[in-house]
Structures are given as C-alpha cells and as structure tokens.
mmCIF file of C-alpha atoms in Angstrom:
data_model
loop_
_atom_site.group_PDB
_atom_site.id
_atom_site.type_symbol
_atom_site.label_atom_id
_atom_site.label_comp_id
_atom_site.label_asym_id
_atom_site.label_seq_id
_atom_site.Cartn_x
_atom_site.Cartn_y
_atom_site.Cartn_z
ATOM 1 C CA UNK A 173 -0.184 -0.172 -0.200
ATOM 2 C CA UNK A 174 1.152 3.486 -0.886
ATOM 3 C CA UNK A 175 1.889 5.601 1.792
ATOM 4 C CA UNK A 176 -0.345 8.297 0.434
ATOM 5 C CA UNK A 177 -3.898 7.529 -1.119
ATOM 6 C CA UNK A 178 -3.648 7.067 -5.344
ATOM 7 C CA UNK A 179 -5.708 5.422 -7.925
ATOM 8 C CA UNK A 180 -5.317 2.249 -7.510
ATOM 9 C CA UNK A 181 -6.593 1.168 -10.974
ATOM 10 C CA UNK A 182 -3.662 3.172 -12.469
ATOM 11 C CA UNK A 183 -0.280 1.344 -12.345
ATOM 12 C CA UNK A 184 3.289 2.054 -11.428
ATOM 13 C CA UNK A 185 4.419 6.277 -12.327
ATOM 14 C CA UNK A 186 0.630 7.126 -13.786
ATOM 15 C CA UNK A 187 -0.794 7.069 -10.838
ATOM 16 C CA UNK A 188 1.643 9.414 -9.767
ATOM 17 C CA UNK A 189 1.099 11.435 -12.373
ATOM 18 C CA UNK A 190 -2.641 10.941 -11.919
ATOM 19 C CA UNK A 191 -1.806 12.674 -8.305
ATOM 20 C CA UNK A 192 -0.168 15.149 -9.392
ATOM 21 C CA UNK A 193 -1.351 16.450 -12.769
ATOM 22 C CA UNK A 194 1.160 19.155 -13.026
ATOM 23 C CA UNK A 195 3.993 17.394 -13.050
ATOM 24 C CA UNK A 196 2.904 15.223 -16.461
ATOM 25 C CA UNK A 197 3.629 17.598 -19.055
ATOM 26 C CA UNK A 198 7.527 18.155 -18.162
ATOM 27 C CA UNK A 199 8.465 14.509 -16.886
ATOM 28 C CA UNK A 200 6.612 13.283 -20.026
ATOM 29 C CA UNK A 201 8.113 15.418 -22.220
ATOM 30 C CA UNK A 202 11.860 14.719 -20.516
ATOM 31 C CA UNK A 203 10.814 11.204 -21.133
ATOM 32 C CA UNK A 204 9.895 11.486 -24.780
ATOM 33 C CA UNK A 205 13.242 13.475 -25.195
ATOM 34 C CA UNK A 206 15.809 11.020 -23.224
ATOM 35 C CA UNK A 207 14.464 7.645 -23.684
ATOM 36 C CA UNK A 208 13.369 8.169 -27.426
ATOM 37 C CA UNK A 209 15.482 10.387 -29.150
ATOM 38 C CA UNK A 210 16.935 8.690 -31.834
ATOM 39 C CA UNK A 211 20.544 10.622 -31.896
ATOM 40 C CA UNK A 212 23.498 9.021 -29.980
ATOM 41 C CA UNK A 213 22.449 6.322 -28.214
ATOM 42 C CA UNK A 214 20.200 3.809 -29.446
ATOM 43 C CA UNK A 215 16.275 3.233 -28.038
ATOM 44 C CA UNK A 216 17.865 -0.073 -26.293
ATOM 45 C CA UNK A 217 20.945 1.519 -24.817
ATOM 46 C CA UNK A 218 18.956 4.037 -23.296
ATOM 47 C CA UNK A 219 16.511 1.183 -21.858
ATOM 48 C CA UNK A 220 19.361 -0.629 -20.599
ATOM 49 C CA UNK A 221 20.945 2.351 -18.936
ATOM 50 C CA UNK A 222 17.809 2.909 -17.517
ATOM 51 C CA UNK A 223 17.552 -0.978 -16.466
ATOM 52 C CA UNK A 224 20.449 -1.191 -14.320
ATOM 53 C CA UNK A 225 20.805 2.034 -12.726
ATOM 54 C CA UNK A 226 17.148 0.732 -11.386
ATOM 55 C CA UNK A 227 18.072 -2.707 -10.245
ATOM 56 C CA UNK A 228 20.953 -1.142 -8.553
ATOM 57 C CA UNK A 229 18.788 1.207 -6.482
ATOM 58 C CA UNK A 230 16.436 -2.280 -6.052
ATOM 59 C CA UNK A 231 13.475 -0.673 -7.083
ATOM 60 C CA UNK A 232 10.907 -3.762 -8.429
ATOM 61 C CA UNK A 233 8.446 -1.750 -10.300
ATOM 62 C CA UNK A 234 11.169 0.329 -12.742
ATOM 63 C CA UNK A 235 14.021 -2.364 -13.269
ATOM 64 C CA UNK A 236 11.348 -5.177 -14.107
ATOM 65 C CA UNK A 237 9.671 -2.556 -16.992
ATOM 66 C CA UNK A 238 12.316 -1.508 -18.200
ATOM 67 C CA UNK A 239 14.264 -4.386 -18.228
ATOM 68 C CA UNK A 240 11.484 -5.473 -20.604
ATOM 69 C CA UNK A 241 11.546 -2.976 -22.600
ATOM 70 C CA UNK A 242 14.981 -3.096 -23.280
ATOM 71 C CA UNK A 243 14.640 -6.680 -23.799
ATOM 72 C CA UNK A 244 12.685 -5.702 -26.986
ATOM 73 C CA UNK A 245 15.403 -3.865 -28.873
ATOM 74 C CA UNK A 246 17.271 -6.716 -28.089
ATOM 75 C CA UNK A 247 15.664 -9.534 -29.595
ATOM 76 C CA UNK A 248 18.475 -11.915 -30.611
ATOM 77 C CA UNK A 249 20.116 -12.164 -27.039
ATOM 78 C CA UNK A 250 17.189 -13.256 -25.179
ATOM 79 C CA UNK A 251 19.480 -13.668 -21.780
ATOM 80 C CA UNK A 252 21.155 -9.824 -22.513
ATOM 81 C CA UNK A 253 19.205 -7.861 -19.025
ATOM 82 C CA UNK A 254 19.494 -11.109 -16.665
ATOM 83 C CA UNK A 255 23.250 -11.110 -17.663
ATOM 84 C CA UNK A 256 23.576 -7.230 -17.196
ATOM 85 C CA UNK A 257 22.343 -7.369 -13.986
ATOM 86 C CA UNK A 258 24.640 -10.346 -12.572
ATOM 87 C CA UNK A 259 27.489 -8.408 -13.900
ATOM 88 C CA UNK A 260 27.830 -6.608 -16.281
ATOM 89 C CA UNK A 261 31.345 -6.624 -16.581
ATOM 90 C CA UNK A 262 32.349 -10.065 -16.681
ATOM 91 C CA UNK A 263 29.799 -11.349 -20.232
ATOM 92 C CA UNK A 264 30.081 -10.492 -23.578
ATOM 93 C CA UNK A 265 29.045 -6.991 -23.737
ATOM 94 C CA UNK A 266 30.926 -4.575 -25.830
ATOM 95 C CA UNK A 267 33.620 -2.454 -24.846
ATOM 96 C CA UNK A 268 31.171 0.249 -25.710
ATOM 97 C CA UNK A 269 28.374 -1.029 -23.779
ATOM 98 C CA UNK A 270 30.349 -1.671 -21.076
ATOM 99 C CA UNK A 271 31.654 1.928 -20.850
ATOM 100 C CA UNK A 272 28.293 3.193 -20.577
ATOM 101 C CA UNK A 273 26.734 1.154 -17.802
ATOM 102 C CA UNK A 274 30.747 1.918 -16.049
ATOM 103 C CA UNK A 275 28.968 5.626 -16.158
ATOM 104 C CA UNK A 276 25.879 4.826 -15.294
ATOM 105 C CA UNK A 277 26.852 2.749 -12.038
ATOM 106 C CA UNK A 278 29.170 5.505 -10.904
ATOM 107 C CA UNK A 279 26.311 7.861 -11.161
ATOM 108 C CA UNK A 280 23.749 5.823 -9.361
ATOM 109 C CA UNK A 281 26.595 6.301 -6.518
ATOM 110 C CA UNK A 282 26.915 9.628 -6.566
ATOM 111 C CA UNK A 283 27.695 12.360 -8.902
ATOM 112 C CA UNK A 284 31.249 12.688 -7.900
ATOM 113 C CA UNK A 285 32.068 9.100 -8.384
ATOM 114 C CA UNK A 286 32.221 9.008 -12.313
ATOM 115 C CA UNK A 287 35.876 9.262 -12.631
ATOM 116 C CA UNK A 288 37.866 10.864 -15.749
ATOM 117 C CA UNK A 289 39.467 7.460 -16.722
ATOM 118 C CA UNK A 290 35.975 6.237 -17.046
ATOM 119 C CA UNK A 291 35.184 9.680 -19.142
ATOM 120 C CA UNK A 292 38.750 8.893 -21.097
ATOM 121 C CA UNK A 293 37.777 5.131 -21.568
ATOM 122 C CA UNK A 294 34.374 6.379 -22.828
ATOM 123 C CA UNK A 295 36.299 8.520 -25.780
ATOM 124 C CA UNK A 296 38.403 5.669 -26.922
ATOM 125 C CA UNK A 297 35.552 3.913 -27.372
ATOM 126 C CA UNK A 298 34.493 6.768 -29.669
ATOM 127 C CA UNK A 299 31.363 7.560 -27.444
ATOM 128 C CA UNK A 300 30.183 11.495 -27.906
ATOM 129 C CA UNK A 301 29.883 14.098 -25.002
ATOM 130 C CA UNK A 302 26.200 14.197 -25.972
ATOM 131 C CA UNK A 303 26.200 10.524 -25.737
ATOM 132 C CA UNK A 304 28.010 10.840 -22.092
ATOM 133 C CA UNK A 305 25.637 13.802 -21.389
ATOM 134 C CA UNK A 306 22.520 11.385 -22.059
ATOM 135 C CA UNK A 307 24.216 8.506 -20.108
ATOM 136 C CA UNK A 308 24.948 10.874 -17.273
ATOM 137 C CA UNK A 309 21.070 11.903 -17.683
ATOM 138 C CA UNK A 310 20.036 9.111 -17.642
ATOM 139 C CA UNK A 311 21.042 7.276 -14.884
ATOM 140 C CA UNK A 312 20.494 10.687 -12.813
ATOM 141 C CA UNK A 313 16.852 10.555 -14.055
ATOM 142 C CA UNK A 314 16.422 7.158 -12.582
ATOM 143 C CA UNK A 315 18.028 7.695 -9.310
ATOM 144 C CA UNK A 316 14.702 9.928 -8.808
ATOM 145 C CA UNK A 317 12.259 7.761 -10.466
ATOM 146 C CA UNK A 318 13.191 4.562 -8.135
ATOM 147 C CA UNK A 319 13.345 6.908 -5.320
ATOM 148 C CA UNK A 320 9.654 8.779 -6.419
ATOM 149 C CA UNK A 321 8.053 5.378 -6.474
ATOM 150 C CA UNK A 322 9.754 3.343 -4.031
ATOM 151 C CA UNK A 323 9.803 7.193 -1.583
ATOM 152 C CA UNK A 324 5.895 6.932 -1.462
ATOM 153 C CA UNK A 325 5.499 2.834 -0.949
ATOM 154 C CA UNK A 326 4.140 2.331 -4.284
ATOM 155 C CA UNK A 327 3.070 -1.050 -5.383
ATOM 156 C CA UNK A 328 2.577 -3.265 -8.351
ATOM 157 C CA UNK A 329 -0.379 -5.436 -9.058
ATOM 158 C CA UNK A 330 1.762 -6.021 -12.502
ATOM 159 C CA UNK A 331 2.402 -9.992 -13.074
ATOM 160 C CA UNK A 332 5.127 -11.027 -15.453
ATOM 161 C CA UNK A 333 2.520 -10.876 -18.410
ATOM 162 C CA UNK A 334 1.341 -7.299 -17.542
ATOM 163 C CA UNK A 335 4.884 -6.107 -17.660
ATOM 164 C CA UNK A 336 5.971 -7.684 -20.584
ATOM 165 C CA UNK A 337 2.889 -6.389 -22.487
ATOM 166 C CA UNK A 338 3.025 -3.012 -21.231
ATOM 167 C CA UNK A 339 6.756 -3.268 -21.879
ATOM 168 C CA UNK A 340 5.855 -3.707 -25.960
ATOM 169 C CA UNK A 341 3.675 -0.779 -26.190
ATOM 170 C CA UNK A 342 6.514 1.746 -25.164
ATOM 171 C CA UNK A 343 9.120 -0.211 -26.738
ATOM 172 C CA UNK A 344 6.370 0.142 -30.163
ATOM 173 C CA UNK A 345 4.512 3.772 -29.029
ATOM 174 C CA UNK A 346 7.077 5.417 -26.890
ATOM 175 C CA UNK A 347 6.355 7.295 -23.473
ATOM 176 C CA UNK B 4 37.382 21.302 -16.062
ATOM 177 C CA UNK B 5 33.361 19.902 -17.645
ATOM 178 C CA UNK B 6 33.523 16.378 -18.969
ATOM 179 C CA UNK B 7 31.307 17.034 -21.632
ATOM 180 C CA UNK B 8 32.384 20.413 -23.839
ATOM 181 C CA UNK B 9 29.988 23.011 -22.452
ATOM 182 C CA UNK B 10 29.723 26.422 -22.440
ATOM 183 C CA UNK B 11 32.780 28.210 -20.477
ATOM 184 C CA UNK B 12 31.989 30.249 -17.196
ATOM 185 C CA UNK B 13 28.573 28.942 -16.872
ATOM 186 C CA UNK B 14 28.180 27.278 -13.778
ATOM 187 C CA UNK B 15 26.007 24.348 -12.847
ATOM 188 C CA UNK B 16 22.751 23.375 -14.151
ATOM 189 C CA UNK B 17 22.353 25.973 -15.974
ATOM 190 C CA UNK B 18 25.652 25.021 -18.305
ATOM 191 C CA UNK B 19 23.928 21.888 -19.147
ATOM 192 C CA UNK B 20 20.328 23.092 -19.953
ATOM 193 C CA UNK B 21 22.417 25.614 -22.260
ATOM 194 C CA UNK B 22 24.006 21.856 -23.945
ATOM 195 C CA UNK B 23 20.767 20.490 -24.270
ATOM 196 C CA UNK B 24 18.239 22.704 -24.238
ATOM 197 C CA UNK B 25 15.397 20.075 -25.026
ATOM 198 C CA UNK B 26 15.555 18.596 -21.866
ATOM 199 C CA UNK B 27 17.021 21.664 -19.731
ATOM 200 C CA UNK B 28 13.859 23.456 -20.791
ATOM 201 C CA UNK B 29 11.603 20.322 -18.831
ATOM 202 C CA UNK B 30 13.739 19.850 -16.207
ATOM 203 C CA UNK B 31 13.625 24.088 -15.200
ATOM 204 C CA UNK B 32 9.507 23.778 -15.752
ATOM 205 C CA UNK B 33 9.648 20.303 -13.048
ATOM 206 C CA UNK B 34 12.166 23.057 -10.167
ATOM 207 C CA UNK B 35 10.096 25.628 -11.042
ATOM 208 C CA UNK B 36 6.501 23.304 -10.236
ATOM 209 C CA UNK B 37 7.747 21.256 -7.433
ATOM 210 C CA UNK B 38 9.535 24.603 -5.536
ATOM 211 C CA UNK B 39 6.796 27.957 -6.559
ATOM 212 C CA UNK B 40 3.306 26.403 -7.812
ATOM 213 C CA UNK B 41 1.134 25.748 -4.791
ATOM 214 C CA UNK B 42 2.203 23.554 -2.143
ATOM 215 C CA UNK B 43 1.061 22.970 1.927
ATOM 216 C CA UNK B 44 4.698 23.468 2.091
ATOM 217 C CA UNK B 45 6.291 27.322 1.809
ATOM 218 C CA UNK B 46 8.534 28.117 -1.014
ATOM 219 C CA UNK B 47 10.935 28.422 2.138
ATOM 220 C CA UNK B 48 10.209 25.177 3.232
ATOM 221 C CA UNK B 49 10.578 23.443 0.115
ATOM 222 C CA UNK B 50 14.324 25.064 -1.105
ATOM 223 C CA UNK B 51 14.903 23.609 2.526
ATOM 224 C CA UNK B 52 14.369 20.136 1.663
ATOM 225 C CA UNK B 53 16.317 20.614 -1.470
ATOM 226 C CA UNK B 54 19.118 22.380 -0.033
ATOM 227 C CA UNK B 55 19.340 19.381 2.537
ATOM 228 C CA UNK B 56 19.235 16.435 0.085
ATOM 229 C CA UNK B 57 21.586 18.648 -2.530
ATOM 230 C CA UNK B 58 23.997 18.867 1.155
ATOM 231 C CA UNK B 59 23.918 15.236 1.756
ATOM 232 C CA UNK B 60 24.609 14.381 -1.498
ATOM 233 C CA UNK B 61 28.188 16.911 -1.579
ATOM 234 C CA UNK B 62 26.754 18.554 -4.368
ATOM 235 C CA UNK B 63 28.371 21.980 -3.699
ATOM 236 C CA UNK B 64 27.193 23.842 -6.259
ATOM 237 C CA UNK B 65 23.070 22.831 -5.757
ATOM 238 C CA UNK B 66 23.583 23.274 -2.052
ATOM 239 C CA UNK B 67 25.057 26.683 -1.780
ATOM 240 C CA UNK B 68 22.667 27.673 -4.663
ATOM 241 C CA UNK B 69 19.690 26.564 -2.893
ATOM 242 C CA UNK B 70 20.775 27.471 0.491
ATOM 243 C CA UNK B 71 21.432 31.093 -1.054
ATOM 244 C CA UNK B 72 17.436 31.295 -2.248
ATOM 245 C CA UNK B 73 15.787 29.939 0.985
ATOM 246 C CA UNK B 74 18.275 32.537 2.202
ATOM 247 C CA UNK B 75 15.971 34.792 0.150
ATOM 248 C CA UNK B 76 12.765 33.348 1.480
ATOM 249 C CA UNK B 77 13.828 33.662 4.591
ATOM 250 C CA UNK B 78 15.184 37.185 5.516
ATOM 251 C CA UNK B 79 18.680 35.906 4.967
ATOM 252 C CA UNK B 80 18.646 33.801 8.502
ATOM 253 C CA UNK B 81 21.466 31.984 7.526
ATOM 254 C CA UNK B 82 21.862 30.834 10.993
ATOM 255 C CA UNK B 83 19.062 28.626 10.574
ATOM 256 C CA UNK B 84 19.219 27.207 7.645
ATOM 257 C CA UNK B 85 23.023 26.321 8.565
ATOM 258 C CA UNK B 86 21.610 24.320 11.300
ATOM 259 C CA UNK B 87 19.396 22.690 9.039
ATOM 260 C CA UNK B 88 22.061 21.132 7.053
ATOM 261 C CA UNK B 89 24.240 20.115 10.291
ATOM 262 C CA UNK B 90 21.635 19.500 13.133
ATOM 263 C CA UNK B 91 17.972 19.985 12.152
ATOM 264 C CA UNK B 92 16.496 18.611 15.076
ATOM 265 C CA UNK B 93 17.784 21.658 17.624
ATOM 266 C CA UNK B 94 16.837 24.207 14.231
ATOM 267 C CA UNK B 95 14.386 26.715 14.838
ATOM 268 C CA UNK B 96 11.827 24.515 12.617
ATOM 269 C CA UNK B 97 8.611 22.921 13.201
ATOM 270 C CA UNK B 98 8.070 19.832 14.186
ATOM 271 C CA UNK B 99 6.536 18.735 10.984
ATOM 272 C CA UNK B 100 9.137 19.630 8.675
ATOM 273 C CA UNK B 101 11.774 18.335 10.991
ATOM 274 C CA UNK B 102 9.977 14.722 10.361
ATOM 275 C CA UNK B 103 9.776 15.578 6.171
ATOM 276 C CA UNK B 104 13.748 16.179 6.769
ATOM 277 C CA UNK B 105 14.050 12.932 8.078
ATOM 278 C CA UNK B 106 11.706 10.949 5.151
ATOM 279 C CA UNK B 107 13.748 13.285 2.476
ATOM 280 C CA UNK B 108 16.838 12.444 4.504
ATOM 281 C CA UNK B 109 15.983 8.407 4.444
ATOM 282 C CA UNK B 110 15.059 9.015 0.215
ATOM 283 C CA UNK B 111 18.245 10.374 -0.483
ATOM 284 C CA UNK B 112 20.408 7.351 1.372
ATOM 285 C CA UNK B 113 17.815 4.760 -0.414
ATOM 286 C CA UNK B 114 14.054 5.397 -1.044
ATOM 287 C CA UNK B 115 13.203 2.091 0.442
ATOM 288 C CA UNK B 116 14.597 2.826 4.144
ATOM 289 C CA UNK B 117 11.399 4.958 4.077
ATOM 290 C CA UNK B 118 8.363 3.441 6.596
ATOM 291 C CA UNK B 119 5.260 3.378 7.954
ATOM 292 C CA UNK B 120 6.262 4.963 11.339
ATOM 293 C CA UNK B 121 8.195 7.672 9.402
ATOM 294 C CA UNK B 122 4.413 8.609 7.742
ATOM 295 C CA UNK B 123 2.813 8.007 10.710
ATOM 296 C CA UNK B 124 5.459 10.763 12.717
ATOM 297 C CA UNK B 125 4.812 13.228 10.261
ATOM 298 C CA UNK B 126 0.939 12.950 10.113
ATOM 299 C CA UNK B 127 0.911 13.336 13.751
ATOM 300 C CA UNK B 128 2.333 16.763 13.690
ATOM 301 C CA UNK B 129 0.106 18.053 11.016
ATOM 302 C CA UNK B 130 1.254 16.854 7.700
ATOM 303 C CA UNK B 131 -1.000 15.704 5.277
ATOM 304 C CA UNK B 132 -0.583 13.779 1.772
ATOM 305 C CA UNK B 133 0.454 16.595 -0.117
ATOM 306 C CA UNK B 134 2.959 17.384 2.400
ATOM 307 C CA UNK B 135 4.490 14.096 2.223
ATOM 308 C CA UNK B 136 4.153 13.693 -1.833
ATOM 309 C CA UNK B 137 6.016 17.171 -2.213
ATOM 310 C CA UNK B 138 8.830 16.128 0.295
ATOM 311 C CA UNK B 139 9.470 12.644 -1.165
ATOM 312 C CA UNK B 140 9.300 14.510 -5.133
ATOM 313 C CA UNK B 141 11.528 16.999 -3.837
ATOM 314 C CA UNK B 142 14.056 14.723 -2.195
ATOM 315 C CA UNK B 143 14.182 12.571 -5.215
ATOM 316 C CA UNK B 144 14.235 15.413 -7.815
ATOM 317 C CA UNK B 145 17.350 16.678 -6.144
ATOM 318 C CA UNK B 146 18.774 13.297 -6.328
ATOM 319 C CA UNK B 147 19.051 13.957 -9.953
ATOM 320 C CA UNK B 148 19.944 17.154 -9.816
ATOM 321 C CA UNK B 149 22.485 16.900 -8.154
ATOM 322 C CA UNK B 150 23.650 13.605 -10.749
ATOM 323 C CA UNK B 151 23.749 15.716 -12.976
ATOM 324 C CA UNK B 152 25.664 18.533 -12.368
ATOM 325 C CA UNK B 153 28.332 16.293 -10.817
ATOM 326 C CA UNK B 154 28.302 13.559 -12.642
ATOM 327 C CA UNK B 155 29.278 16.014 -15.281
ATOM 328 C CA UNK B 156 32.366 18.131 -13.413
ATOM 329 C CA UNK B 157 30.053 21.328 -13.890
ATOM 330 C CA UNK B 158 31.972 24.093 -13.247
ATOM 331 C CA UNK B 159 31.058 25.631 -9.241
ATOM 332 C CA UNK B 160 31.770 29.067 -9.018
ATOM 333 C CA UNK B 161 33.380 29.651 -4.988
ATOM 334 C CA UNK B 162 32.355 33.113 -4.632
ATOM 335 C CA UNK B 163 29.756 33.336 -2.084
ATOM 336 C CA UNK B 164 29.068 36.906 -3.652
ATOM 337 C CA UNK B 165 28.098 34.826 -6.730
ATOM 338 C CA UNK B 166 25.620 32.786 -4.858
ATOM 339 C CA UNK B 167 24.200 35.327 -3.461
ATOM 340 C CA UNK B 168 22.752 36.771 -6.473
ATOM 341 C CA UNK B 169 21.751 33.523 -7.424
ATOM 342 C CA UNK B 170 19.675 32.899 -4.409
ATOM 343 C CA UNK B 171 18.275 36.310 -4.916
ATOM 344 C CA UNK B 172 17.057 35.967 -9.186
ATOM 345 C CA UNK B 173 15.438 32.454 -8.134
ATOM 346 C CA UNK B 174 13.232 33.883 -4.886
ATOM 347 C CA UNK B 175 12.214 36.524 -6.794
ATOM 348 C CA UNK B 176 11.578 35.248 -10.597
ATOM 349 C CA UNK B 177 11.831 30.990 -9.792
ATOM 350 C CA UNK B 178 13.368 28.839 -12.527
ATOM 351 C CA UNK B 179 13.456 30.127 -15.974
ATOM 352 C CA UNK B 180 15.725 28.481 -18.396
ATOM 353 C CA UNK B 181 18.994 29.995 -19.668
ATOM 354 C CA UNK B 182 18.946 31.812 -22.810
ATOM 355 C CA UNK B 183 21.943 31.257 -25.259
ATOM 356 C CA UNK B 184 23.634 34.067 -25.425
ATOM 357 C CA UNK B 185 25.139 34.862 -28.925
#
C-alpha cells in the first residue's frame, strides 16, 4: 500500500502523475526526449541504462518494466538483461556498452563517483559528448524515478505478463 | 574542467540546460512546479528540503545556490539554514518540517528506508498527503539534479557573492531556463 491515497486502478508511475497532474507534462516530455531520442545512444542502450540503474537502486517496478522494454530492442540476445543485472563486466557485452554502464553505475552511487578515467575510456570507445551527457542524465533521472516510487511505497499488481504487455507498447509507441 | 564541452564560465545546471536545451527546458519547468507552484509547504520550506538533500549528496553548487534561495525567502536567516544542514533536530523549525526532513534524508540514502513509522510520525505533527508527496518528490528530484550536475563535473563557482545573486534571482523570479547568448 502506498503511503498516500492514490488511484489504485492506475499502474506504476502513472498513478503519481494522476495524483499531481501538473508534474506530468515536464516529466513526460523529459522521458520522450531522453528515452526516445534517435541521436547518439540507441533506444535499446537508453533502456539498458535505465534498467541497470533501477536494478542497483533495487526498484523492482522500474527495473522489471524497463528491462522488458530493453529486451524488446535486443530480441536476439534473450539473456542480455539478466546478464547485465548479474555482472555487466564479466559477460560478452561490447566495450562500448560496458563503458556506458560503468558511468551509469558511478552516477547511481553519486555524481562525484564518475571519474576522468571512465570518461577517457568512453572517448576511446568513440562515445560522444552527447552520449556521455545522455548517459549521465538517464542514470540521474532513474535515481529520481526509483526514489519517487519507492519513497512513497508504491506497490504493483503487475504480473510477468502485464509487464511484458506494457513493455511492448512502450517499445513500439514510446512514452 | 567539465567532462563534456560546455559553455565557458556558465555554472552548474545552467551550463547543461544550454548544452541540451530540449531537456533543460523541461528540467527547469519541473523545478518551477516543485518549488514554486502551490503546495502546503512554503517556498522557503521547499528550498530547505532541496538544500538539505543537496548537502547530503555533497553537491556544492546545488547546496550553495538553494541555501541562498532559502536565505532570500527566510529574510537572510542563515543561522537557521546552517543549523538545518548540520543538526536539523535542533533547528528553529516546526516539528512537522523536522519529520519531513527525516523522510527526505531517507529518500536521499535509499528510498526503501522510508517506512510506515516515518509517515505516521509526520502525520502526527500535521503533515497531510500532499506534504509527504511533495517532500518525497523534491528529495527524489534533487537526487537527480545533484547527480546530473556533479556527474558531468560542471563548473562550481567558489565566490559566495555569486550564490547570493543566484539565490535572490531564484527567490524573486523562480526557475527560468537560460537562453543562449549569441
């Protein structure tokens, strides 16, 4: 049960947007720009960063739904999401993806944890300024979403199937 | 030096809003709604929560600028603001705000630490759903802003006079995304 009275018929974040409609336009616009931009990072990479940060924050709602969305973009590697959650440095991820996730992991701990070495490695992997920027912003945003949801004690009635259904909608149509 | 190519001499979040105006615009709108739109919490109280969380995240730019905005809104009561950051239980603020700061502190650390007891305690001291919601929302949002500003190593001015000017502007006019100077 959430700590405040919300409309239980609306799942996840949307129940919070319905509680305080005035925050919906900037948050949805931000999601649209940051998660669906086709410049730089791919849509799949954006979802992987969101999933990994949410997993580190142990926000079940977020890492499950975004993991399912990410999986929609990596159909050929059905184990990818569980591999990343387990240990992204020890599996067969590309150096590029490892570099992005390393920055995201530091952001999750705190902004000052991002190091010059991580940025240098990113550049060696041809990651651009815009891509570094978007990685830090996505990781920061999910430190926000995760806290907003868990800090208000949101629970979920979702099942594996309903998560998958919603993820498919998001992957196809966006936020 | 910032990690990406940002406009010189522009500090903190402003440099990021100029780097990517389409996200900057929405982040400023969000700050304006959270900290200036209607709420049972005063604008000053909300700035205190923002300052408190930024201080715990050790984000100097956000701490100093929001402390200055709180200072502007609390008639320069810097002693009270300093005490909120170092020992809020003994600061001259309401019991309700102390309970809300304790919730904000847990959100900063790990939002799952917030428990029924924290919420019940806040309610006992007069907090309603909106107070609790706004506190969690502001605390969570600053966990984003602080990471964004420090994660890209943006410029953090040292001069307290600059923060005083920023605080007065934030207190007087609210949050308006910077426009590029050409």
